[in-house]
CSV table of C-alpha atoms in Angstrom, one decimal:
chain,number,residue,atom,x,y,z
A,1,MET,CA,0.0,0.0,0.0
A,2,GLY,CA,1.8,3.0,-1.3
A,3,ALA,CA,3.7,3.3,-4.6
A,4,GLY,CA,6.9,5.1,-4.0
A,5,GLN,CA,10.6,4.1,-3.6
A,6,ALA,CA,10.0,1.6,-0.8
A,7,ALA,CA,7.2,-0.1,-2.8
A,8,ALA,CA,9.4,-0.3,-5.9
A,9,SER,CA,12.3,-1.8,-4.0
A,10,LEU,CA,10.1,-4.2,-2.1
A,11,VAL,CA,8.4,-5.8,-5.1
A,12,ALA,CA,11.6,-6.0,-7.1
A,13,LYS,CA,13.3,-7.8,-4.2
A,14,LEU,CA,10.4,-10.2,-3.7
A,15,ARG,CA,10.6,-11.3,-7.3
A,16,ALA,CA,14.4,-11.5,-7.1
A,17,LEU,CA,14.1,-13.8,-4.1
A,18,GLY,CA,11.7,-16.1,-5.9
A,19,PHE,CA,8.4,-15.0,-4.6
A,20,ASP,CA,6.0,-16.3,-7.2
A,21,GLY,CA,2.6,-15.2,-5.8
A,22,GLN,CA,0.3,-12.4,-6.9
A,23,LEU,CA,1.8,-8.9,-6.3
A,24,THR,CA,-0.3,-5.7,-6.3
A,25,VAL,CA,1.0,-2.2,-5.6
A,26,ILE,CA,-1.6,0.5,-4.8
A,27,GLY,CA,-0.7,4.2,-5.1
A,28,GLU,CA,-2.6,7.4,-4.8
A,29,GLU,CA,-0.6,9.3,-7.4
A,30,PRO,CA,-1.2,8.6,-11.1
A,31,SER,CA,2.4,7.7,-11.9
A,32,THR,CA,4.3,4.5,-11.4
A,33,PRO,CA,6.9,4.7,-8.6
A,34,TYR,CA,9.4,7.6,-9.3
A,35,GLN,CA,12.4,9.3,-7.8
A,36,ARG,CA,11.6,12.1,-5.4
A,37,PRO,CA,15.2,13.6,-4.8
A,38,PRO,CA,15.3,15.2,-8.3
A,39,LEU,CA,12.0,17.0,-7.6
A,40,SER,CA,13.8,19.8,-5.6
A,41,LYS,CA,16.9,19.6,-7.8
A,42,LYS,CA,17.1,18.8,-11.5
A,43,TYR,CA,13.3,18.4,-12.1
A,44,LEU,CA,12.7,21.8,-10.5
A,45,LEU,CA,15.5,23.3,-12.7
A,46,GLY,CA,13.8,21.8,-15.7
A,47,GLU,CA,16.9,19.7,-16.5
A,48,LEU,CA,15.0,16.4,-16.2
A,49,THR,CA,11.7,15.6,-17.9
A,50,ALA,CA,8.9,13.7,-16.1
A,51,ASP,CA,9.4,10.5,-18.1
A,52,ARG,CA,13.0,10.2,-16.7
A,53,LEU,CA,11.8,10.2,-13.1
A,54,ALA,CA,10.4,6.7,-13.1
A,55,LEU,CA,12.3,4.2,-10.9
A,56,ARG,CA,11.5,1.4,-13.4
A,57,PRO,CA,10.1,1.3,-16.9
A,58,ASP,CA,6.5,0.1,-17.3
A,59,THR,CA,7.9,-3.1,-18.8
A,60,PHE,CA,9.5,-4.0,-15.5
A,61,TYR,CA,6.1,-4.4,-13.8
A,62,ARG,CA,4.6,-6.3,-16.7
A,63,GLU,CA,7.6,-8.7,-17.0
A,64,ASN,CA,7.5,-9.3,-13.3
A,65,ARG,CA,3.8,-9.7,-13.1
A,66,ILE,CA,3.3,-6.8,-10.7
A,67,ASP,CA,-0.1,-5.3,-10.9
A,68,LEU,CA,-0.3,-1.5,-10.4
A,69,LEU,CA,-3.4,0.2,-9.1
A,70,LEU,CA,-2.5,3.8,-9.6
A,71,GLY,CA,-4.5,6.9,-8.8
A,72,THR,CA,-6.3,4.8,-6.2
A,73,THR,CA,-6.9,5.6,-2.5
A,74,VAL,CA,-7.2,2.9,0.1
A,75,THR,CA,-10.0,3.9,2.4
A,76,ALA,CA,-10.3,1.0,4.8
A,77,LEU,CA,-8.0,-1.7,6.1
A,78,ASP,CA,-9.0,-4.8,8.2
A,79,THR,CA,-6.0,-6.7,9.4
A,80,THR,CA,-8.2,-9.5,10.9
A,81,ALA,CA,-10.1,-10.2,7.8
A,82,ARG,CA,-7.1,-9.3,5.7
A,83,THR,CA,-9.0,-7.0,3.4
A,84,LEU,CA,-8.6,-3.5,2.2
A,85,VAL,CA,-10.9,-1.2,0.2
A,86,ALA,CA,-9.1,0.4,-2.7
A,87,GLY,CA,-11.2,2.7,-4.8
A,88,LYS,CA,-14.4,0.7,-5.3
A,89,ARG,CA,-12.8,-2.7,-4.8
A,90,THR,CA,-12.3,-4.9,-1.8
A,91,LEU,CA,-9.1,-6.7,-2.0
A,92,HIS,CA,-7.9,-9.7,0.0
A,93,PHE,CA,-4.3,-10.2,1.0
A,94,ASP,CA,-2.1,-12.9,2.5
A,95,LEU,CA,0.8,-10.5,3.2
A,96,LEU,CA,0.6,-6.7,3.4
A,97,ALA,CA,3.3,-4.1,3.2
A,98,LEU,CA,2.5,-0.5,4.2
A,99,THR,CA,4.7,1.9,2.2
A,100,THR,CA,2.6,5.0,2.5
A,101,GLY,CA,5.5,7.4,2.9
A,102,ALA,CA,5.2,10.9,4.4
A,103,ARG,CA,3.4,14.1,3.5
A,104,PRO,CA,4.8,17.6,3.9
A,105,ARG,CA,3.7,19.7,6.9
A,106,GLU,CA,1.6,22.6,5.7
A,107,LEU,CA,2.0,26.1,7.2
A,108,PRO,CA,-0.6,26.8,9.9
A,109,VAL,CA,-3.8,28.3,8.6
A,110,ALA,CA,-3.4,31.2,11.1
A,111,ILE,CA,-0.3,32.2,9.1
A,112,ARG,CA,-1.2,31.4,5.5
A,113,GLY,CA,-5.0,31.9,5.5
A,114,SER,CA,-6.3,30.6,2.2
A,115,LEU,CA,-3.9,32.5,0.0
A,116,ASP,CA,-2.8,31.1,-3.3
A,117,GLY,CA,0.9,30.9,-4.2
A,118,VAL,CA,1.9,28.8,-1.1
A,119,HIS,CA,3.6,25.6,-2.1
A,120,THR,CA,5.1,22.4,-0.6
A,121,ILE,CA,7.3,19.9,-2.4
A,122,ARG,CA,6.6,16.2,-2.2
A,123,THR,CA,5.0,15.1,-5.4
A,124,ARG,CA,5.7,15.7,-9.1
A,125,ALA,CA,2.3,17.5,-9.3
A,126,ASP,CA,3.6,19.9,-6.6
A,127,VAL,CA,6.6,20.8,-8.7
A,128,ASP,CA,4.6,21.0,-11.9
A,129,GLY,CA,2.4,23.5,-10.1
A,130,LEU,CA,5.5,25.5,-9.1
A,131,ALA,CA,7.2,25.7,-12.5
A,132,PRO,CA,5.1,28.7,-13.7
A,133,GLU,CA,6.1,30.6,-10.6
A,134,PHE,CA,9.8,30.4,-11.4
A,135,ALA,CA,10.5,33.5,-13.4
A,136,HIS,CA,13.5,35.7,-13.3
A,137,GLY,CA,13.3,38.6,-10.9
A,138,ARG,CA,10.4,37.3,-8.9
A,139,ASP,CA,10.4,37.2,-5.1
A,140,LEU,CA,10.5,33.8,-3.5
A,141,LEU,CA,10.0,33.3,0.2
A,142,VAL,CA,11.3,29.9,1.5
A,143,VAL,CA,9.9,29.0,4.9
A,144,GLY,CA,12.2,26.5,6.5
A,145,GLY,CA,16.0,26.2,6.3
A,146,GLY,CA,16.2,22.4,6.0
A,147,TYR,CA,17.2,20.4,2.9
A,148,ILE,CA,14.1,21.0,0.9
A,149,GLY,CA,14.1,24.7,1.6
A,150,LEU,CA,17.8,25.2,0.8
A,151,GLU,CA,17.7,23.1,-2.3
A,152,ALA,CA,14.7,25.1,-3.6
A,153,ALA,CA,16.5,28.3,-2.7
A,154,ALA,CA,19.6,27.2,-4.6
A,155,VAL,CA,17.5,26.4,-7.7
A,156,ALA,CA,15.7,29.8,-7.5
A,157,ALA,CA,18.9,31.8,-7.0
A,158,ALA,CA,20.4,30.0,-10.0
A,159,ARG,CA,17.4,31.1,-12.0
A,160,GLY,CA,17.7,34.7,-11.1
A,161,LEU,CA,14.9,34.9,-8.5
A,162,ARG,CA,15.2,37.0,-5.4
A,163,VAL,CA,15.2,34.6,-2.5
A,164,ASN,CA,14.6,35.0,1.2
A,165,VAL,CA,14.9,32.0,3.5
A,166,VAL,CA,13.2,32.2,6.9
A,167,GLU,CA,14.2,29.6,9.6
A,168,SER,CA,12.7,29.8,13.0
A,169,ALA,CA,15.5,27.8,14.7
A,170,PRO,CA,18.7,29.7,15.6
A,171,ARG,CA,20.3,28.4,12.4
A,172,ILE,CA,19.6,26.7,9.1
A,173,LEU,CA,19.8,22.9,9.1
A,174,ALA,CA,19.4,23.0,12.9
A,175,ARG,CA,17.6,19.7,13.2
A,176,VAL,CA,20.0,17.8,11.1
A,177,ALA,CA,23.5,19.3,11.1
A,178,SER,CA,26.1,21.1,13.2
A,179,ALA,CA,26.8,24.8,13.4
A,180,GLU,CA,29.9,24.0,11.3
A,181,THR,CA,27.9,22.5,8.4
A,182,ALA,CA,25.3,25.3,8.7
A,183,ALA,CA,28.1,27.9,8.5
A,184,TYR,CA,29.4,26.3,5.3
A,185,PHE,CA,25.9,26.5,3.7
A,186,ARG,CA,25.2,29.9,5.1
A,187,GLU,CA,28.2,31.3,3.4
A,188,LEU,CA,27.4,29.4,0.2
A,189,HIS,CA,23.8,30.7,-0.1
A,190,CYS,CA,24.8,34.3,0.8
A,191,SER,CA,27.4,34.2,-1.9
A,192,PHE,CA,24.6,33.6,-4.4
A,193,GLY,CA,22.6,36.5,-3.0
A,194,VAL,CA,20.1,34.5,-1.0
A,195,LEU,CA,19.0,36.4,2.2
A,196,LEU,CA,18.8,34.2,5.3
A,197,HIS,CA,16.7,35.1,8.3
A,198,GLU,CA,17.7,32.7,11.1
A,199,GLY,CA,16.0,32.6,14.5
A,200,VAL,CA,13.0,34.3,12.8
A,201,ALA,CA,9.5,33.1,12.1
A,202,VAL,CA,6.9,34.1,9.6
A,203,ARG,CA,4.2,35.8,11.6
A,204,GLN,CA,1.8,36.4,8.7
A,205,LEU,CA,1.4,35.9,4.9
A,206,CYS,CA,-0.6,38.8,3.4
A,207,GLY,CA,-2.5,39.3,0.2
A,208,ASP,CA,-6.0,39.4,-1.3
A,209,SER,CA,-6.4,36.0,-2.9
A,210,ARG,CA,-2.7,35.5,-3.6
A,211,VAL,CA,0.2,36.0,-1.3
A,212,CYS,CA,2.0,39.3,-2.0
A,213,SER,CA,3.9,40.0,1.2
A,214,ALA,CA,5.1,38.4,4.5
A,215,VAL,CA,5.5,39.8,7.9
A,216,LEU,CA,8.3,38.2,10.0
A,217,SER,CA,8.7,38.0,13.7
A,218,SER,CA,11.7,40.3,13.4
A,219,GLY,CA,9.3,43.0,12.2
A,220,VAL,CA,10.7,42.9,8.6
A,221,GLU,CA,8.1,42.9,5.9
A,222,LEU,CA,9.1,41.2,2.6
A,223,ALA,CA,7.6,41.5,-0.9
A,224,VAL,CA,6.6,37.9,-1.9
A,225,ASP,CA,5.4,36.5,-5.2
A,226,PHE,CA,5.2,32.9,-4.0
A,227,VAL,CA,6.1,30.8,-1.1
A,228,ILE,CA,7.7,27.3,-0.7
A,229,ALA,CA,7.3,25.8,2.7
A,230,GLY,CA,9.8,23.1,3.7
A,231,VAL,CA,8.9,22.7,7.3
A,232,GLY,CA,9.1,19.0,7.8
A,233,ALA,CA,7.2,15.9,6.8
A,234,LEU,CA,4.7,13.7,8.7
A,235,PRO,CA,4.5,10.0,8.3
A,236,CYS,CA,1.2,8.8,6.6
A,237,THR,CA,-0.1,6.6,9.4
A,238,GLU,CA,-3.9,7.4,9.4
A,239,LEU,CA,-5.0,4.1,7.9
A,240,ALA,CA,-2.7,2.1,10.1
A,241,GLU,CA,-3.9,3.9,13.2
A,242,THR,CA,-7.6,3.3,12.3
A,243,ALA,CA,-6.8,-0.3,11.7
A,244,GLY,CA,-5.4,-0.6,15.2
A,245,ILE,CA,-1.8,-1.0,14.1
A,246,ARG,CA,0.6,0.4,16.7
A,247,CYS,CA,2.1,3.8,15.7
A,248,ASP,CA,4.9,5.7,17.4
A,249,ASN,CA,6.3,8.6,15.3
A,250,GLY,CA,5.4,6.5,12.3
A,251,ILE,CA,4.1,3.0,11.9
A,252,ALA,CA,6.1,1.1,14.5
A,253,VAL,CA,8.0,-1.8,13.1
A,254,ASP,CA,10.6,-4.1,14.6
A,255,ALA,CA,14.0,-4.9,13.2
A,256,ARG,CA,12.4,-7.2,10.6
A,257,GLY,CA,10.0,-4.6,9.4
A,258,ARG,CA,7.0,-6.3,11.1
A,259,THR,CA,4.1,-4.2,12.5
A,260,SER,CA,2.0,-5.1,15.5
A,261,ALA,CA,-0.5,-6.7,13.1
A,262,GLU,CA,0.1,-10.2,11.9
A,263,ARG,CA,1.2,-10.6,8.3
A,264,VAL,CA,1.6,-6.8,8.0
A,265,TRP,CA,4.9,-5.1,7.5
A,266,ALA,CA,5.9,-1.5,6.8
A,267,ALA,CA,8.9,0.2,5.2
A,268,GLY,CA,10.3,3.6,4.3
A,269,ASP,CA,9.3,7.2,5.3
A,270,CYS,CA,6.1,6.0,7.1
A,271,THR,CA,7.9,3.9,9.7
A,272,SER,CA,9.7,4.1,13.0
A,273,PHE,CA,12.1,1.3,13.8
A,274,PRO,CA,14.6,0.3,16.5
A,275,TRP,CA,18.1,1.6,15.9
A,276,ARG,CA,21.0,1.3,18.4
A,277,GLY,CA,18.9,1.6,21.5
A,278,SER,CA,16.3,4.1,20.4
A,279,ARG,CA,13.4,4.3,17.9
A,280,ILE,CA,13.9,6.5,14.9
A,281,ARG,CA,12.2,7.6,11.7
A,282,LEU,CA,14.4,8.3,8.7
A,283,GLU,CA,13.3,10.3,5.6
A,284,CYS,CA,15.8,9.1,3.0
A,285,VAL,CA,16.1,7.0,-0.1
A,286,GLN,CA,18.6,4.7,1.6
A,287,ASN,CA,16.1,3.7,4.2
A,288,ALA,CA,13.3,3.3,1.8
A,289,ILE,CA,15.3,0.9,-0.3
A,290,GLU,CA,17.1,-1.1,2.4
A,291,GLN,CA,14.2,-1.4,4.9
A,292,ALA,CA,11.9,-2.5,2.0
A,293,GLU,CA,14.4,-5.2,0.9
A,294,CYS,CA,14.6,-6.4,4.5
A,295,VAL,CA,10.8,-6.7,4.6
A,296,ALA,CA,10.9,-8.6,1.3
A,297,ALA,CA,13.4,-11.0,2.7
A,298,ASP,CA,11.4,-11.5,5.9
A,299,MET,CA,8.3,-12.1,3.8
A,300,VAL,CA,9.9,-15.1,2.1
A,301,GLY,CA,11.4,-16.4,5.3
A,302,GLN,CA,15.0,-15.1,4.8
A,303,THR,CA,15.0,-13.0,7.9
A,304,ALA,CA,17.8,-10.7,8.8
A,305,SER,CA,17.9,-7.8,11.2
A,306,TYR,CA,17.8,-4.3,9.7
A,307,ASP,CA,20.7,-2.4,11.2
A,308,PRO,CA,21.6,0.2,8.6
A,309,THR,CA,24.4,2.8,8.4
A,310,PRO,CA,22.1,5.6,7.1
A,311,TRP,CA,23.4,7.8,4.3
A,312,PHE,CA,22.0,10.8,2.6
A,313,TRP,CA,22.9,13.4,0.0
A,314,SER,CA,21.9,17.0,-0.8
A,315,ASP,CA,22.8,18.9,-4.0
A,316,GLN,CA,22.9,22.7,-3.7
A,317,TYR,CA,24.4,24.8,-6.5
A,318,ASP,CA,27.5,22.9,-7.6
A,319,ARG,CA,28.2,21.5,-4.2
A,320,LYS,CA,27.4,18.0,-3.1
A,321,LEU,CA,26.8,17.3,0.6
A,322,GLN,CA,27.1,13.6,1.5
A,323,ILE,CA,26.2,12.4,4.9
A,324,ALA,CA,26.8,9.1,6.7
A,325,GLY,CA,25.4,8.1,10.0
A,326,ILE,CA,23.1,10.0,12.4
A,327,ASN,CA,24.6,12.7,14.6
A,328,THR,CA,22.0,12.7,17.4
A,329,GLY,CA,23.6,13.3,20.8
A,330,TYR,CA,27.0,14.5,19.4
A,331,ASP,CA,29.2,16.5,21.7
A,332,GLN,CA,32.2,17.2,19.5
A,333,VAL,CA,32.7,18.2,15.8
A,334,ILE,CA,36.1,17.9,14.1
A,335,THR,CA,36.6,19.9,11.0
A,336,ARG,CA,38.6,18.6,8.1
A,337,ARG,CA,39.3,21.3,5.6
A,338,THR,CA,40.9,20.2,2.4
A,339,SER,CA,40.0,23.5,0.6
A,340,ALA,CA,37.5,26.3,0.8
A,341,ARG,CA,35.0,24.1,-1.0
A,342,SER,CA,36.0,20.7,0.1
A,343,GLN,CA,35.3,20.2,3.8
A,344,SER,CA,34.0,17.5,6.1
A,345,PHE,CA,32.6,17.7,9.6
A,346,TRP,CA,33.0,14.6,11.8
A,347,TYR,CA,30.6,14.1,14.7
A,348,LEU,CA,31.7,12.3,17.8
A,349,ARG,CA,29.7,11.3,20.8
A,350,ALA,CA,31.7,10.4,23.9
A,351,GLY,CA,34.7,10.1,21.7
A,352,ALA,CA,33.1,7.7,19.2
A,353,LEU,CA,32.4,8.6,15.6
A,354,CYS,CA,28.6,8.8,14.9
A,355,ALA,CA,28.3,10.7,11.7
A,356,VAL,CA,30.1,12.6,8.9
A,357,ASP,CA,28.9,15.6,6.8
A,358,ALA,CA,31.2,15.8,3.7
A,359,ILE,CA,30.9,18.6,1.1
A,360,ASP,CA,32.7,18.0,-2.1
A,361,GLU,CA,34.9,15.5,-0.2
A,362,PRO,CA,33.7,12.1,-1.3
A,363,ARG,CA,36.8,10.4,0.2
A,364,SER,CA,35.8,11.5,3.6
A,365,TYR,CA,32.2,10.5,3.1
A,366,LEU,CA,33.1,7.0,1.8
A,367,ILE,CA,35.7,6.3,4.5
A,368,GLY,CA,33.5,7.7,7.2
A,369,ARG,CA,30.7,5.4,6.0
A,370,GLN,CA,32.9,2.4,6.2
A,371,LEU,CA,34.2,3.3,9.7
A,372,LEU,CA,30.6,3.7,10.9
A,373,GLN,CA,29.6,0.4,9.3
A,374,ALA,CA,32.5,-1.3,11.1
A,375,ARG,CA,31.8,0.6,14.3
A,376,VAL,CA,35.4,1.8,14.3
A,377,SER,CA,36.2,5.1,15.9
A,378,PRO,CA,39.2,7.0,14.6
A,379,ASP,CA,41.7,9.1,16.5
A,380,PRO,CA,40.2,12.6,16.2
A,381,THR,CA,43.6,14.2,15.7
A,382,LEU,CA,44.0,12.3,12.4
A,383,LEU,CA,40.6,13.5,11.2
A,384,CYS,CA,41.7,17.2,11.0
A,385,ASP,CA,45.2,16.4,9.7
A,386,THR,CA,44.8,16.9,6.0
A,387,THR,CA,48.3,15.5,5.3
A,388,PHE,CA,47.0,12.1,6.7
A,389,ASP,CA,45.3,9.9,4.1
A,390,LEU,CA,42.1,8.7,5.9
A,391,LYS,CA,42.2,5.5,3.9
A,392,ASN,CA,44.8,4.3,6.4
A,393,LEU,CA,42.1,4.2,9.0
A,394,LEU,CA,40.4,1.4,7.1
A,395,THR,CA,43.3,-0.9,6.9
A,396,HIS,CA,44.2,-0.5,10.5
A,397,ARG,CA,47.7,0.5,9.6
A,398,VAL,CA,47.9,3.9,11.1
A,399,PRO,CA,51.3,5.5,10.4
A,400,ALA,CA,52.5,8.5,12.3
A,401,PRO,CA,51.0,11.6,10.7
A,402,ALA,CA,53.5,13.5,8.4
A,403,ARG,CA,54.9,16.6,10.1
B,1,MET,CA,15.6,11.9,-30.9
B,2,GLN,CA,19.2,10.9,-31.6
B,3,THR,CA,20.5,7.8,-30.0
B,4,ILE,CA,23.5,5.5,-29.8
B,5,ARG,CA,23.5,1.7,-29.7
B,6,ALA,CA,24.8,0.2,-26.4
B,7,THR,CA,25.1,-3.4,-25.3
B,8,TRP,CA,25.3,-4.7,-21.7
B,9,ILE,CA,26.6,-8.2,-20.9
B,10,LEU,CA,24.9,-9.5,-17.9
B,11,GLN,CA,26.5,-11.5,-15.1
B,12,ASP,CA,25.0,-14.7,-16.6
B,13,GLY,CA,26.4,-14.0,-20.0
B,14,ARG,CA,23.1,-12.8,-21.7
B,15,LYS,CA,23.2,-9.6,-23.7
B,16,VAL,CA,20.9,-6.6,-23.7
B,17,GLU,CA,21.1,-4.2,-26.6
B,18,ALA,CA,19.3,-0.9,-26.6
B,19,ASP,CA,19.1,2.6,-28.1
B,20,VAL,CA,20.3,5.3,-25.7
B,21,PRO,CA,19.3,8.9,-26.2
B,22,LEU,CA,22.2,11.3,-26.5
B,23,GLY,CA,22.8,13.0,-23.1
B,24,HIS,CA,21.3,10.1,-21.1
B,25,SER,CA,23.7,8.3,-18.8
B,26,LEU,CA,24.4,4.6,-19.4
B,27,MET,CA,23.0,3.9,-15.9
B,28,GLU,CA,19.7,5.6,-16.7
B,29,ALA,CA,19.5,3.6,-20.0
B,30,ALA,CA,20.3,0.3,-18.2
B,31,VAL,CA,17.5,0.9,-15.7
B,32,ALA,CA,15.1,1.9,-18.5
B,33,HIS,CA,15.9,-1.5,-20.2
B,34,ASN,CA,15.7,-3.6,-17.1
B,35,VAL,CA,19.4,-4.6,-17.2
B,36,THR,CA,19.8,-6.9,-14.2
B,37,GLY,CA,22.6,-5.8,-11.9
B,38,ILE,CA,22.5,-2.1,-12.6
B,39,VAL,CA,20.6,-0.3,-9.9
B,40,GLY,CA,21.5,3.4,-9.5
B,41,GLU,CA,20.2,3.9,-6.0
B,42,CYS,CA,21.4,7.5,-5.7
B,43,GLY,CA,20.0,8.5,-9.0
B,44,GLY,CA,23.4,9.2,-10.5
B,45,SER,CA,24.7,11.3,-7.7
B,46,LEU,CA,28.0,9.5,-7.1
B,47,ALA,CA,26.9,8.3,-3.7
B,48,CYS,CA,26.2,4.6,-4.1
B,49,ALA,CA,28.3,2.7,-6.7
B,50,THR,CA,25.4,0.4,-7.7
B,51,CYS,CA,25.9,1.2,-11.4
B,52,HIS,CA,29.4,-0.3,-11.6
B,53,VAL,CA,30.4,-1.6,-15.0
B,54,HIS,CA,33.5,-2.9,-16.8
B,55,VAL,CA,34.0,-1.2,-20.2
B,56,GLU,CA,34.3,-4.2,-22.5
B,57,SER,CA,34.8,-2.2,-25.6
B,58,THR,CA,34.3,1.4,-26.8
B,59,PRO,CA,34.8,3.0,-30.2
B,60,VAL,CA,36.7,5.9,-28.6
B,61,ALA,CA,38.3,6.3,-25.3
B,62,LEU,CA,35.9,7.6,-22.6
B,63,GLN,CA,36.5,10.8,-20.8
B,64,GLU,CA,38.7,10.3,-17.8
B,65,PRO,CA,36.7,9.9,-14.5
B,66,SER,CA,36.3,12.9,-12.3
B,67,ALA,CA,38.1,13.0,-9.0
B,68,ALA,CA,34.8,12.1,-7.2
B,69,GLU,CA,34.2,9.1,-9.5
B,70,ARG,CA,37.8,8.0,-8.9
B,71,GLU,CA,37.2,8.1,-5.1
B,72,MET,CA,34.1,6.0,-5.5
B,73,LEU,CA,35.9,3.4,-7.7
B,74,GLU,CA,38.7,3.2,-5.2
B,75,LEU,CA,36.6,3.1,-2.0
B,76,ALA,CA,33.0,2.0,-2.8
B,77,VAL,CA,33.4,-0.7,-5.4
B,78,GLN,CA,34.2,-4.2,-4.3
B,79,THR,CA,36.7,-5.4,-6.9
B,80,PRO,CA,37.6,-2.5,-9.2
B,81,THR,CA,39.6,-3.2,-12.3
B,82,ALA,CA,41.3,-1.0,-14.9
B,83,THR,CA,38.2,-1.0,-16.9
B,84,SER,CA,35.8,-0.2,-14.1
B,85,ARG,CA,33.5,2.8,-14.4
B,86,LEU,CA,30.4,4.1,-12.7
B,87,SER,CA,27.9,4.0,-15.6
B,88,CYS,CA,26.0,7.0,-14.2
B,89,GLN,CA,29.0,9.0,-15.3
B,90,ILE,CA,29.2,7.7,-18.9
B,91,VAL,CA,27.0,10.0,-20.9
B,92,ALA,CA,25.8,8.9,-24.3
B,93,ALA,CA,27.5,10.8,-27.1
B,94,ALA,CA,27.6,10.1,-30.8
B,95,ALA,CA,31.2,8.9,-30.7
B,96,LEU,CA,30.3,6.2,-28.2
B,97,ASP,CA,27.9,4.4,-30.6
B,98,GLY,CA,28.5,0.6,-30.2
B,99,ILE,CA,29.8,0.8,-26.7
B,100,VAL,CA,29.8,-2.6,-24.8
B,101,LEU,CA,29.6,-2.7,-21.0
B,102,ARG,CA,29.9,-5.7,-18.7
B,103,VAL,CA,27.7,-5.6,-15.6
B,104,ALA,CA,29.9,-5.8,-12.5
B,105,ARG,CA,29.5,-6.6,-8.9
B,106,PHE,CA,29.0,-3.6,-6.6
C-alpha cells in the first residue's frame, strides 16, 4: 500500500528472491513509482523531464507480473479479515506491506489563511504547479531552512529569482546538522545572493487571494510573489492507526519490518524502527530501499535484522553534501578542511564517531561510512590532519602523521 | 531523438542491446531497459556505486573519470579493475555508438 521508492524496491526484491505469488501495488498518485530527490533539484530546474523520473520502466512491472493500481486511494483496512478497500474494490491479501510514505507539513492556517501561491514539495504534481512561478526577478519566500528549503533556494537563486529563507531555529539545518555545516551553507547561499533570516519566524502571509507579502517576527516585511514551505514531513499513518496498528512517530515496526498486526509489514518514510537503543524515523532513499528489501526477505522467510548505516545526500548549487550516520547526541565536531569548497565535519559522541557531513569531499564520506559500518572510531587528531590519508584508518595500519 | 547503440553483458552472459538517447547516462539507460545488476540507488549522484560496469569495448576512449568518481571506484566498489567505471558518469555521445559494457559486482 503506497507506490513510492519503498514499494518499488520491495516488489523488485520479492521477485528476485523467488516470490511467485500475486503482487499488487496500490498508489494514490497517477504515476508509477518515481524518484523524489530530483523534484527539488534537477526536475525543478527543468533539466530532467517527467518520463525520466520513473524508478523502473512500465515493462518492468509487466515482465515481473506486478499489478499496479494507480490513482487509487485505500479507504479502509481490516487486518483481521485481511482485506482493504481500494477505490471501489475490496481486495484480500495474505501479506501486506505499508509503504505509505510521508506528507509535507503545511504552514498553519493562522499564518497562511487561504492564500494562493503557497507551495510544498513532495510530489511531481507539486513541482509541476510550481514551475510557472519560477520566473527571473520574482520574489520567493522559502519557509524552513532544511534540505528542501535550501535546495529550492539554490534552484531559485540559480534562475535569477530574489530569495529570502526564513528559519525559526537559531540556524539553518538546525535539526540535522552542526553549526559548522550550517556555516558552510550559510556562506554558500549568501554568496549567491540568498538572504537568510535565522532565528526568525513568519508571523503572517498577506495578500487578497494571492500572497503578496510576508511579515516576519523580526518586524521585517518582505515582498513575496510565491512561497515554498519546507517545514518537515509527517508519516502517513492514518489508515494504520484506524486499523489498530501500533504507531509511534510513524508505523512502528521491529528490526524485521513487522508491525503489531500479523502478516503486516511496513517500510520507508512512514515507519519508525529500533536503531541502536532508540526508535527512529528516517526520511531518505537509503532507508526506503534497504528497509523495504529487509521486509521482502522476511516475507519469504529469509529474515535478517535491519541495522543500517544511514546515508543521505543533498545537492545545492554545484556542491554535493554527502552524509553518513546519524549525529544525534553529538558532543564534538572535528573539521577537516581540504580546501575552501571541500570540507568535512565529523561528529563524535563520547569520543566515538557517529556521523560525517562531507561537502565535495567524497573520500571523507566513503571512509566515514565504512568506519561507521565497522563501528570503528578513529583518532580525532587524524581527522583534521589533511596530510594524513584517511584511507589508512580502514586498513588498521595507522602510520604516524606526516609533520 | 538521436540515439546510440549500447550493449550490456549480464552476469549470466546474456546480452541486452538498446538505443540510448544522447545526453542520457548509461546507468539511466540500463534501468530503462531492465538490465539486471544495474541499480542506480542514488540516481546518478556519485553516492552509491550500484551502477558499476566494466567497459568491455568502446569505439573511442571515454573521458577520464572525475576526482569524485575515482574516489568511488577506489573506495566504494568491491573489486575494481582497470576497466571499471560508474555508468551514471558515462554520458551517451555520438562517438560512443556501439559501446559494450559488462555488468559488474557492486
